[in-house]
Coordinates of C-alpha atoms and ligand atoms in Angstrom, one line a residue:
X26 CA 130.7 81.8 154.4
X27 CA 131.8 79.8 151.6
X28 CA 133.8 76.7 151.0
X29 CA 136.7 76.0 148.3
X30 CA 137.8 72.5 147.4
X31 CA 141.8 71.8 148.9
X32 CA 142.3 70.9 145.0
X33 CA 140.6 74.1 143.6
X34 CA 138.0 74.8 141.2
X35 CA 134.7 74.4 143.2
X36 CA 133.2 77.3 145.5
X37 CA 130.2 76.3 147.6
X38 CA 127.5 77.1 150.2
X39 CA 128.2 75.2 153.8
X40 CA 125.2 73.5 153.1
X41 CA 126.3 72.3 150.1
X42 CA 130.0 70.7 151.0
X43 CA 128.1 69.5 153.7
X44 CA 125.4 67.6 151.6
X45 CA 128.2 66.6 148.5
X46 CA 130.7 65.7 151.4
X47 CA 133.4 65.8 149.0
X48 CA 134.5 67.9 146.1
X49 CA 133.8 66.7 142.4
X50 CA 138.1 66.5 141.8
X51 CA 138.4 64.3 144.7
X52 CA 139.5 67.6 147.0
X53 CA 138.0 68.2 150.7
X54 CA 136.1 71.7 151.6
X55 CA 137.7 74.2 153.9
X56 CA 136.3 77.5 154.6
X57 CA 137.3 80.4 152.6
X58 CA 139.1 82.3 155.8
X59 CA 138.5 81.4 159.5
X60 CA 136.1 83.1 161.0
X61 CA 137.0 84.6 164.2
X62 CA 135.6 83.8 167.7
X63 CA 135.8 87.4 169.6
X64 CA 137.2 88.3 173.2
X65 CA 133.7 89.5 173.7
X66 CA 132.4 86.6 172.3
X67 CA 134.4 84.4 174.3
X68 CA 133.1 86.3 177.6
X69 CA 129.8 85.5 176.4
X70 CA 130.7 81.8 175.9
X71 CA 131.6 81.2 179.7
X72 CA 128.5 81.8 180.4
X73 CA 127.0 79.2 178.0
X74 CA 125.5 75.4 178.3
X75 CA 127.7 72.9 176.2
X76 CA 125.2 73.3 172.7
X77 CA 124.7 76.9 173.3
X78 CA 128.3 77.3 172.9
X79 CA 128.5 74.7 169.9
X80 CA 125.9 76.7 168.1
X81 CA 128.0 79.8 168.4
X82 CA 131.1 77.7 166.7
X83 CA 128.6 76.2 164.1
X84 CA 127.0 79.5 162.9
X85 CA 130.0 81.0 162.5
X86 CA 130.8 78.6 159.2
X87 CA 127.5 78.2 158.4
X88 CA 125.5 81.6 158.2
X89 CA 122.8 80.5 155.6
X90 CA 121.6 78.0 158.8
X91 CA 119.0 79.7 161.3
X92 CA 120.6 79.6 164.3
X93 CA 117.2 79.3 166.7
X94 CA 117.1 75.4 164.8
X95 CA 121.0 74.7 165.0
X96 CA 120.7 75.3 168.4
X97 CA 117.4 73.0 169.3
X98 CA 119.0 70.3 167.2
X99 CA 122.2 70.8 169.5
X100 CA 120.6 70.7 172.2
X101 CA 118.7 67.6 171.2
X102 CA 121.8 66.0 169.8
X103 CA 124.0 66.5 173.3
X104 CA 120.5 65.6 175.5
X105 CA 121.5 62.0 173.7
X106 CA 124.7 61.7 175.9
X107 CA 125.0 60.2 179.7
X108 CA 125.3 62.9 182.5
X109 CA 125.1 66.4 182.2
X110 CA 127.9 67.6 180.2
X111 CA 128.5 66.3 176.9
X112 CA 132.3 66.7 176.8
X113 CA 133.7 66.6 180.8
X114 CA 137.1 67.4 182.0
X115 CA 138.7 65.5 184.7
X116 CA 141.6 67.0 186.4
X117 CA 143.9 63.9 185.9
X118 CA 147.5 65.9 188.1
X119 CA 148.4 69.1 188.3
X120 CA 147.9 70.9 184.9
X121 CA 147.1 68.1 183.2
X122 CA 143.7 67.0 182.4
X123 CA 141.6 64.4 180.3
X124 CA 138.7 66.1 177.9
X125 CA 135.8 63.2 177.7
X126 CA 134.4 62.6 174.4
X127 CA 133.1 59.3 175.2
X128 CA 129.5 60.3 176.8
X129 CA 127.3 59.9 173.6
X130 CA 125.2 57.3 172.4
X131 CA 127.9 55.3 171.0
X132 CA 130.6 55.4 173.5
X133 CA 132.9 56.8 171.3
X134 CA 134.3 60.8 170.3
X135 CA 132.2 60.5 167.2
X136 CA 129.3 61.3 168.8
X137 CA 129.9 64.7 169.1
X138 CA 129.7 65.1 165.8
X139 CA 127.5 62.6 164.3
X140 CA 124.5 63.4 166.7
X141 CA 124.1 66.7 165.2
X142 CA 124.9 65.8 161.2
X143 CA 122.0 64.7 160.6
X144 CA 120.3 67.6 161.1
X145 CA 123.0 69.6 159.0
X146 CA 122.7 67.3 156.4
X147 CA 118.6 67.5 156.4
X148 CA 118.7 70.6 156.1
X149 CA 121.5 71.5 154.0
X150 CA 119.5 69.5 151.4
X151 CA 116.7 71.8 152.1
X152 CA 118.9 75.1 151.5
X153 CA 120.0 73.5 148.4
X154 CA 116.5 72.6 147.0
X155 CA 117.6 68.5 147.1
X156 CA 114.7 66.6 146.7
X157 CA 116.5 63.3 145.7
X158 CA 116.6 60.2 148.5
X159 CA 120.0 60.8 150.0
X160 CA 122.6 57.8 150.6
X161 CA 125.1 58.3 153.1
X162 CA 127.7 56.0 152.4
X163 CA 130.6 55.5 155.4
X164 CA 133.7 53.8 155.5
X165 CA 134.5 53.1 159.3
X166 CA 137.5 52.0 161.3
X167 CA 135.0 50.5 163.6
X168 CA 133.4 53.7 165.7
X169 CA 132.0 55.9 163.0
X170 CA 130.1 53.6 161.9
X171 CA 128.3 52.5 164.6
X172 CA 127.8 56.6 166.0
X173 CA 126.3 57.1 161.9
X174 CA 124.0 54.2 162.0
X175 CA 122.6 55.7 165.2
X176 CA 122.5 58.8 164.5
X177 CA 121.0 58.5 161.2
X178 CA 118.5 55.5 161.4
X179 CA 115.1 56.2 160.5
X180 CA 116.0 59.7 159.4
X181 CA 113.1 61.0 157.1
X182 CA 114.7 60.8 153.2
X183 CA 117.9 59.6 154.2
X184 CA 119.7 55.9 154.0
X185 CA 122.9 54.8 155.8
X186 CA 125.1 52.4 154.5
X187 CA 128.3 51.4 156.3
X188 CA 131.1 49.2 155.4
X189 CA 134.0 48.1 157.6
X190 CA 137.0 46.0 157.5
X191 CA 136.8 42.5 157.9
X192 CA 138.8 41.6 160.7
X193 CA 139.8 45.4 161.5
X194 CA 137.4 46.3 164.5
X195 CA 137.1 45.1 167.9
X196 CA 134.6 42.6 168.6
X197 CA 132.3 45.3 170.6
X198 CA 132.6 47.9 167.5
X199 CA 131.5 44.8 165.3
X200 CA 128.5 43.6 167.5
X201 CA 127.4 47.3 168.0
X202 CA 126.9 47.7 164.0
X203 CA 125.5 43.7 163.3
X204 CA 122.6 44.8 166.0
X205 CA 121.9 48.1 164.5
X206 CA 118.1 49.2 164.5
X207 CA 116.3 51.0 161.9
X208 CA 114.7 50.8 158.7
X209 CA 117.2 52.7 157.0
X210 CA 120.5 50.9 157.4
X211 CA 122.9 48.5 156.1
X212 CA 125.9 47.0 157.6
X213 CA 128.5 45.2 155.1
X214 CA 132.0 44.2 156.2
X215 CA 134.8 44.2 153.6
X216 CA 137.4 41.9 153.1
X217 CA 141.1 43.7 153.8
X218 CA 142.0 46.2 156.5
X219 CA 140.3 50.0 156.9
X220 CA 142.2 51.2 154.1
X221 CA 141.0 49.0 151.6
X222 CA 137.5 49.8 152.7
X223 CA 138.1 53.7 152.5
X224 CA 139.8 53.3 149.6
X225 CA 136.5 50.9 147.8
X226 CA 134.1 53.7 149.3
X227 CA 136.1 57.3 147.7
X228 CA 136.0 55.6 144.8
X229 CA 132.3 54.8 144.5
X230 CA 132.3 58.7 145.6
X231 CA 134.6 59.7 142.6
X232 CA 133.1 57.3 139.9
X233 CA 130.9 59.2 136.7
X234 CA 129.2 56.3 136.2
X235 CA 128.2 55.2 139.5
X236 CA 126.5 58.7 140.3
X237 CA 124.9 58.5 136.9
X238 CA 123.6 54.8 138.1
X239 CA 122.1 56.4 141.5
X240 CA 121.0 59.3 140.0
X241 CA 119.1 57.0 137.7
X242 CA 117.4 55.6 141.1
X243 CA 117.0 59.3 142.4
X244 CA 119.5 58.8 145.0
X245 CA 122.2 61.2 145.5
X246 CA 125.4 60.7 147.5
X247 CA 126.7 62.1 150.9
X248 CA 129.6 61.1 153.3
X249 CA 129.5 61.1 157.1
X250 CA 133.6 59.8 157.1
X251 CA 135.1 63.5 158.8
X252 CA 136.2 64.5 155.4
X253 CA 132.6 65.6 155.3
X254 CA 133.4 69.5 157.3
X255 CA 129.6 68.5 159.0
X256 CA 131.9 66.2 160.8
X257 CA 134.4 68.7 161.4
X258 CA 132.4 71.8 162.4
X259 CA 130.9 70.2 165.9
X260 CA 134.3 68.8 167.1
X261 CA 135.9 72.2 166.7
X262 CA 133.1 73.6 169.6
X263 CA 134.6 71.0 172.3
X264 CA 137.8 72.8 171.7
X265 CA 136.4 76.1 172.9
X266 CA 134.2 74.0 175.7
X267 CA 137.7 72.7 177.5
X268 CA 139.2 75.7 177.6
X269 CA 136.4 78.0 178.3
X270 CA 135.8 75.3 181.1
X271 CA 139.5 75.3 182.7
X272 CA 138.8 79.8 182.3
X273 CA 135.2 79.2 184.3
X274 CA 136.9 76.8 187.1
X275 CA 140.1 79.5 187.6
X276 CA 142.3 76.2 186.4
X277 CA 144.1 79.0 183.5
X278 CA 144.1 82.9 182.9
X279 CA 141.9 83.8 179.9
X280 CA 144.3 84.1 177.3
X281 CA 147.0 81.4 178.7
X282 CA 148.1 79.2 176.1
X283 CA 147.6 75.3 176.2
X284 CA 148.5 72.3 174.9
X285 CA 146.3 69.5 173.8
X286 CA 147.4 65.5 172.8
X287 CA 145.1 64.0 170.5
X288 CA 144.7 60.2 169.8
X289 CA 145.0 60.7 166.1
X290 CA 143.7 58.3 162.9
X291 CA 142.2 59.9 160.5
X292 CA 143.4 63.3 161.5
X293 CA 140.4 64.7 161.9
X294 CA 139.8 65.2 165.4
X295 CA 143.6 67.0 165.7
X296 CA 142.4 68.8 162.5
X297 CA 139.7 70.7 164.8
X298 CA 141.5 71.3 167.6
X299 CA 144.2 73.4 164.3
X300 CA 141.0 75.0 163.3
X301 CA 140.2 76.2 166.7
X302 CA 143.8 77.9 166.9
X303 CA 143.3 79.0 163.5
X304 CA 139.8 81.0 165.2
X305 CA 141.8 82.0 168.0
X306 CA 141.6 80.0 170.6
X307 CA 145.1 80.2 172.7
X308 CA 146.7 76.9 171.9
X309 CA 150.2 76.5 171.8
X310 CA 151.1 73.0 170.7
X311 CA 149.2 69.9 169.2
X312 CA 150.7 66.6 170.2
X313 CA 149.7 63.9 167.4
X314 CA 149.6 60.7 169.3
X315 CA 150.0 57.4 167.2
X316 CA 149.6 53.8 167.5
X317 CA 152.1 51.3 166.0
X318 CA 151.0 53.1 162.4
X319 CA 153.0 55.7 163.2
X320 CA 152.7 57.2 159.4
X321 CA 151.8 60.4 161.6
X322 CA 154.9 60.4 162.9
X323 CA 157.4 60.0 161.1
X324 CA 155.8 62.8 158.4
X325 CA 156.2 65.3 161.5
X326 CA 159.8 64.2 162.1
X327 CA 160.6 64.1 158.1
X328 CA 157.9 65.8 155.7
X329 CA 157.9 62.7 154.0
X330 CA 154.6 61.0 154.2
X331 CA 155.3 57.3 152.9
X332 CA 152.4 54.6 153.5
X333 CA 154.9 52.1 152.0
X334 CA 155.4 50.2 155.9
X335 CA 153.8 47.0 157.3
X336 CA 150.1 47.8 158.5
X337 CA 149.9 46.7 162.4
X338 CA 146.4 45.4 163.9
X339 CA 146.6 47.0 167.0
X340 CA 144.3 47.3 170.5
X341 CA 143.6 50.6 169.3
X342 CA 141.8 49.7 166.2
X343 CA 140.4 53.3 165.3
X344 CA 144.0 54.4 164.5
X345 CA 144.7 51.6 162.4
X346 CA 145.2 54.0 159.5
X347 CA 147.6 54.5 157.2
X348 CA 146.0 57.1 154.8
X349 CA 145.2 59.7 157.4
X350 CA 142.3 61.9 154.9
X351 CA 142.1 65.1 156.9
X352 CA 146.1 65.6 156.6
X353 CA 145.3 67.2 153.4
X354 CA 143.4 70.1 154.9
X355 CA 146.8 70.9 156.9
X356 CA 148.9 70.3 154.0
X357 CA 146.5 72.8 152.3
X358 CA 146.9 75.4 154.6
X359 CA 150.8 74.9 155.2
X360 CA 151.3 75.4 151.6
X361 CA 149.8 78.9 151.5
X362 CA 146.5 77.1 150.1
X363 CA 148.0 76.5 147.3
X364 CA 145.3 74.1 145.4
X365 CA 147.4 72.7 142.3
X366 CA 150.6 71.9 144.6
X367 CA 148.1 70.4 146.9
X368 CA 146.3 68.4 144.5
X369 CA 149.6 67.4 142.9
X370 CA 150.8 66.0 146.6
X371 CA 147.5 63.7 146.4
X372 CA 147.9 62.3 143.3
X373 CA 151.6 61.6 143.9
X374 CA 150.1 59.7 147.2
X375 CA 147.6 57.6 145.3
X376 CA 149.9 56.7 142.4
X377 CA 152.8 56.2 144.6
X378 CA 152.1 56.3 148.6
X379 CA 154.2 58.5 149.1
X380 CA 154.7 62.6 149.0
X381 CA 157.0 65.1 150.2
X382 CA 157.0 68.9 151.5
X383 CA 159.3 71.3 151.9
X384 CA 161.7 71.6 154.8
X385 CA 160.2 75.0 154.7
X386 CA 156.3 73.8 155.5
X387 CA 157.7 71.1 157.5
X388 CA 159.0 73.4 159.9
X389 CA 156.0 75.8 159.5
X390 CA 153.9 72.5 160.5
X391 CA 156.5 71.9 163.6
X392 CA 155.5 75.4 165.1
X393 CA 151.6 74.0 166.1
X394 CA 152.8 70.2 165.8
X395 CA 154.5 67.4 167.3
X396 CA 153.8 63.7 166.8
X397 CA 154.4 60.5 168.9
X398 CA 153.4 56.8 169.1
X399 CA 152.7 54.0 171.5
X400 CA 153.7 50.1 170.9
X401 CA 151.2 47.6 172.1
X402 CA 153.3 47.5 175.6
X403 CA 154.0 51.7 176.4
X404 CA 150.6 51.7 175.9
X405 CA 149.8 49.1 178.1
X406 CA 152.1 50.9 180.4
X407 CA 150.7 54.2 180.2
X408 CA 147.5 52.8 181.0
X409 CA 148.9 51.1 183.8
X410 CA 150.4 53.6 185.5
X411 CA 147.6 56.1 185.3
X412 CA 145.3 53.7 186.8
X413 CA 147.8 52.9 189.9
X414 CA 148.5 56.8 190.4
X415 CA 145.5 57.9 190.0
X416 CA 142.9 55.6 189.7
X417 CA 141.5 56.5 186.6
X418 CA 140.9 54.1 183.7
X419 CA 141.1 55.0 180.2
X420 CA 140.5 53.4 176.4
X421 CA 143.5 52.0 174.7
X422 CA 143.2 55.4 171.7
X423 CA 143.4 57.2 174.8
X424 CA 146.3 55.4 176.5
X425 CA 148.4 56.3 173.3
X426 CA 148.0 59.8 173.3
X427 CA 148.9 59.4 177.4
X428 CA 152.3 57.9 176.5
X429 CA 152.7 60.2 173.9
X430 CA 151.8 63.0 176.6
X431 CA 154.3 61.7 179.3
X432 CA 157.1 61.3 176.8
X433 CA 156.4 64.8 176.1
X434 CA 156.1 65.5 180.1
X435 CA 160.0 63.6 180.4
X436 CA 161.4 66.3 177.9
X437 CA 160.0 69.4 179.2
X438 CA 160.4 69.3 182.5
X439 CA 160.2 73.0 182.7
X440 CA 157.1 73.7 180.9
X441 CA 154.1 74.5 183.0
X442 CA 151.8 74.5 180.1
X443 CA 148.7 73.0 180.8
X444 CA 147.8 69.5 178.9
X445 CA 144.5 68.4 178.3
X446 CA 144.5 64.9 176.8
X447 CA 141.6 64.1 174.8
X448 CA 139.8 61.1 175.4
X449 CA 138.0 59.1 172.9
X450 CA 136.4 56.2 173.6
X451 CA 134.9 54.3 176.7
X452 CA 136.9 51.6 178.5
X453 CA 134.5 49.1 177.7
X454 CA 134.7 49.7 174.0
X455 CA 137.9 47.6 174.3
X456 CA 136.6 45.2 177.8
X457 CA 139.7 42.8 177.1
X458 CA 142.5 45.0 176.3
X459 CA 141.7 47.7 178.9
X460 CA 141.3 44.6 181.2
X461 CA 144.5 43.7 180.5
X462 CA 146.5 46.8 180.7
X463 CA 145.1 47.3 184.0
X464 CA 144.9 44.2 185.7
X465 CA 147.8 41.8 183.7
X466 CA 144.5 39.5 183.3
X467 CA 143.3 38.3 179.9
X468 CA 140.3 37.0 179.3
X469 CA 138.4 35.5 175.5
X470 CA 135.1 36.8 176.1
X471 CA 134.3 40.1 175.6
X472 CA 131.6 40.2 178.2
X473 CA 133.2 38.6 180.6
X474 CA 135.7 41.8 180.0
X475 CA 133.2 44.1 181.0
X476 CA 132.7 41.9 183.7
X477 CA 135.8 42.0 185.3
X478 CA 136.8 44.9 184.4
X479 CA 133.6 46.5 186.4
X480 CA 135.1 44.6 189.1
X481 CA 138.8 46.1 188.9
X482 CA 137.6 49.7 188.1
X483 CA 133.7 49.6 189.7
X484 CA 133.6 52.0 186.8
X485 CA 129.8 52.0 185.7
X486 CA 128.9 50.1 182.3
X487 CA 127.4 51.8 179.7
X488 CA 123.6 51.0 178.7
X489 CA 124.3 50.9 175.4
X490 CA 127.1 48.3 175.8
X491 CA 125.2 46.2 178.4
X492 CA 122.3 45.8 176.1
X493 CA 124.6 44.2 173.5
X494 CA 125.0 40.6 174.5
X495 CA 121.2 40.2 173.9
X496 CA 120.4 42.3 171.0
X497 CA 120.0 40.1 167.5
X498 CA 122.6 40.1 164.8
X499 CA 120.9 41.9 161.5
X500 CA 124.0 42.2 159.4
X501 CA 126.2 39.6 158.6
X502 CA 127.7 39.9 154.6
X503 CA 131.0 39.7 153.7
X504 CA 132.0 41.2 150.5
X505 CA 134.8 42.0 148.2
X506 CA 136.0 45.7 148.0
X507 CA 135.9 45.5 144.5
X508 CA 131.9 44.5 144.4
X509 CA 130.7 47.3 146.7
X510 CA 129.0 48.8 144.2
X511 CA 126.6 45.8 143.8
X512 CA 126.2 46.4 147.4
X513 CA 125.2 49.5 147.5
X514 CA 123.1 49.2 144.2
X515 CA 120.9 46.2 145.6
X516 CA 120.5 48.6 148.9
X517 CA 119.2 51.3 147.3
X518 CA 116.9 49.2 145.0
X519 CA 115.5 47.7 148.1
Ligands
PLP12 C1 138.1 57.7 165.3 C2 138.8 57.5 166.5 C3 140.1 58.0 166.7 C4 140.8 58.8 165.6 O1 140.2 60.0 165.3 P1 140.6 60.8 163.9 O2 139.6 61.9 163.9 O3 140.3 59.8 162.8 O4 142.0 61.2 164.0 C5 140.7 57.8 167.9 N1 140.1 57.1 168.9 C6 138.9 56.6 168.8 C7 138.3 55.8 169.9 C8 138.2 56.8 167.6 O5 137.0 56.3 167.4

């Protein structure tokens, strides 16, 4: 399988967009043509443990791998997480359902991708005869960084850098990086919101000069943000996993179409979930769930994607985005893969924020899609109710897609479609504002959040959260986004 640049010109090995992360004109790599997931094949694939079944995704884009190693690496990727299954649903009401991304390392969805990049990385840069030090440089909205500094520290050949907005994560995602272990890592927050940061990082990516500088050192570039499709590849497999898992249980006929709701940033995650309808799983609809930057949204409703709007710090931090990356991989497709008109779209969006399609793609878009968003208080209220009904307690990204979900609920009542919601972070990611939502109590301390809330939910904490109160602080630099090449330079040299 090869992979073609969203902007044209560049055909590459999986191995390689994997390992360059991004395309020399700024463009992101898609497959040539989706490869197809069989009705045999999908027989086969009930059958199948949780990596078993992501190795069968994963193969399928990237055939030069041998799939006896992508399938130990999966395994030991997904023997990281808590419990036995790596991506759980819970039956939340009758046909709806919560998919639970949260098991990994980090607490957070991007586990289930950045556990097994590194390996796809390592050994993409074997396939490609790489034998410079590799720098993976990530900008974070506060959870990919931490799940990349875990997942790659004291990889053999390989340093992590990871910048993050100032005052743009939660004080848990912050803490979580500060403490990070390994020899391998740096940790540098940037002053302005996550933007900014991604913004300072693509363009580190894009400069002549600065690759010519790291080459110099013998240090070559990667990304681990989920433009990189090593990012995108594993989340597409937990797709497949729900829905072969509602077949296995007798929740849905094999071949009955379903809906998911994704708590939506970056686009990426929703991005897989397109990808896996484009391979033929039966999906029907993909509800974009927003918070307060509801950027998402309103393109959906309009075609119009327009970043000119006040940028809310919300209480779900990871979708504090207004330049949602992975949209260009839809646009791409919705445009007939038309490269030039695509890369035209882009540059309109970086001179002016803003870029328009046709009434024609919007509505081609509309067929798959629908977007929503949660204020600070329907979220609460989502989050609220679901606990009184139910019970169950969920993250504030996840408590956004729920009220995009029941909104959705209100204006179908007819529609027996089932709904799985996808989950994306533990509870205590967010102690405080969980706390709140659930039990009208606010508290200042983080810990003490975790506290109470273990007393309200009796939910269990997660080891790698409980640990954090004691760990020391490693990382602690502030700098300005237009210095982060210094940054990176006086890593690299150290
Ligand atoms: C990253 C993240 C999101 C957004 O995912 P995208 O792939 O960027 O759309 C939502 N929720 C949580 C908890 C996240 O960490």
């Amino acid at each position: 399988m090869k992979f073609i640049s969203t902007r044209g010109g560049e055909k590459v090995t999986g191995a390689k967009a994997i390992v360059q992360g991004l395309s020399a004109n700024g463009g992101l790599f898609v497959p040539e043509k989706f490869p197809e997931v069989t009705a045999e094949e999908f027989v086969e694939m009930l059958g199948m443990s949780y990596p078993e079944r992501a190795t069968k995704i994963l193969i399928k884009y990237l055939d030069e791998y041998d799939e006896k190693e992508l399938l130990s690496a999966c395994e030991a990727a997904y023997a990281k997480f808590e419990g036995s299954d790596p991506a759980p649903l819970v039956r939340l009401d009758d046909g709806v359902y919560i998919l639970e991304l949260f098991h990994g390392p980090t607490c957070a969805f991007k586990d289930m991708a950045l556990t097994v990049l590194p390996y796809l990385l390592r050994k993409g840069c074997d396939l490609c005869g790489i034998t410079q030090e590799i720098l993976v440089l990530v900008a974070t909205s506060g959870d990919t960084g931490k799940a990349a500094l875990e997942g790659f520290k004291d990889a053999d050949g390989i340093k992590i850098m990871v910048f993050y907005p100032n005052d743009g994560v939660s004080k848990m995602q912050k803490l979580q990086m500060c403490t990070q272990e390994g020899k391998n890592v740096g940790v540098v927050a940037v002053k302005g919101n996550f933007d900014d940061c991604q913004t300072a990082v693509k363009e580190i990516f894009s400069s002549v000069e600065y690759n010519k500088i790291l080459a110099e050192n013998n240090v070559l570039l990667s990304s681990a943000n989920s433009i990189n499709f090593g990012r995108l590849a594993p989340q597409i497999a937990y797709y497949f996993s729900a829905y072969l898992d509602l077949v296995s249980s007798n929740q849905i006929e094999q071949g009955e179409e379903i809906d998911f709701t994704v708590p939506t940033g970056n686009f990426g995650n929703i991005l897989a979930a397109y990808y896996a309808k484009k391979m033929g799983l039966p999906i029907r609809r993909l509800h974009c769930a927003s918070n307060l930057n509801k950027v998402l949204t309103d393109f959906l409703q309009t075609g119009v994607y327009d970043i000119h709007r006040e940028f809310y710090k919300t209480t779900s931090p990871s979708m504090d985005i207004l330049i949602s990356s992975n949209l260009e991989r839809l646009i791409f497709e919705i445009s007939g893969r038309d490269a030039k008109l695509t890369a035209k779209r882009m540059a309109e969006l970086k001179k002016d924020g803003k870029y328009e399609i046709t009434e024609e793609e919007r509505l081609k878009i509309a067929e798959t899609f629908d977007g929503g968003f949660a204020d600070e208080e329907a979220c609460v209220e989502a989050m609220y109710d679901v606990f009184v009904d139910t019970g169950y307690t969920m993250d504030t990204h996840t408590g956004c897609a729920m009220k995009v979900a029941v909104d959705w609920f209100e204006k179908n009542k007819k529609d027996e479609t089932k709904m799985v919601i996808v989950s994306t972070a533990n509870p205590y990611k967010f102690p405080q504002d969980v706390l709140y939502a659930v039990t009208g109590n606010d508290v200042k301390d983080s810990f003490k959040g975790v506290k109470r809330l273990h007393a309200a939910t009796a939910m269990a904490v997660p080891k790698c959260l409980k640990e954090l109160r004691d760990k020391p602080v490693r990382f602690g630099k502030t700098a300005d986004r237009k210095k982060l090449f210094d940054e990176v330079l006086a890593f690299v040299k150290n």
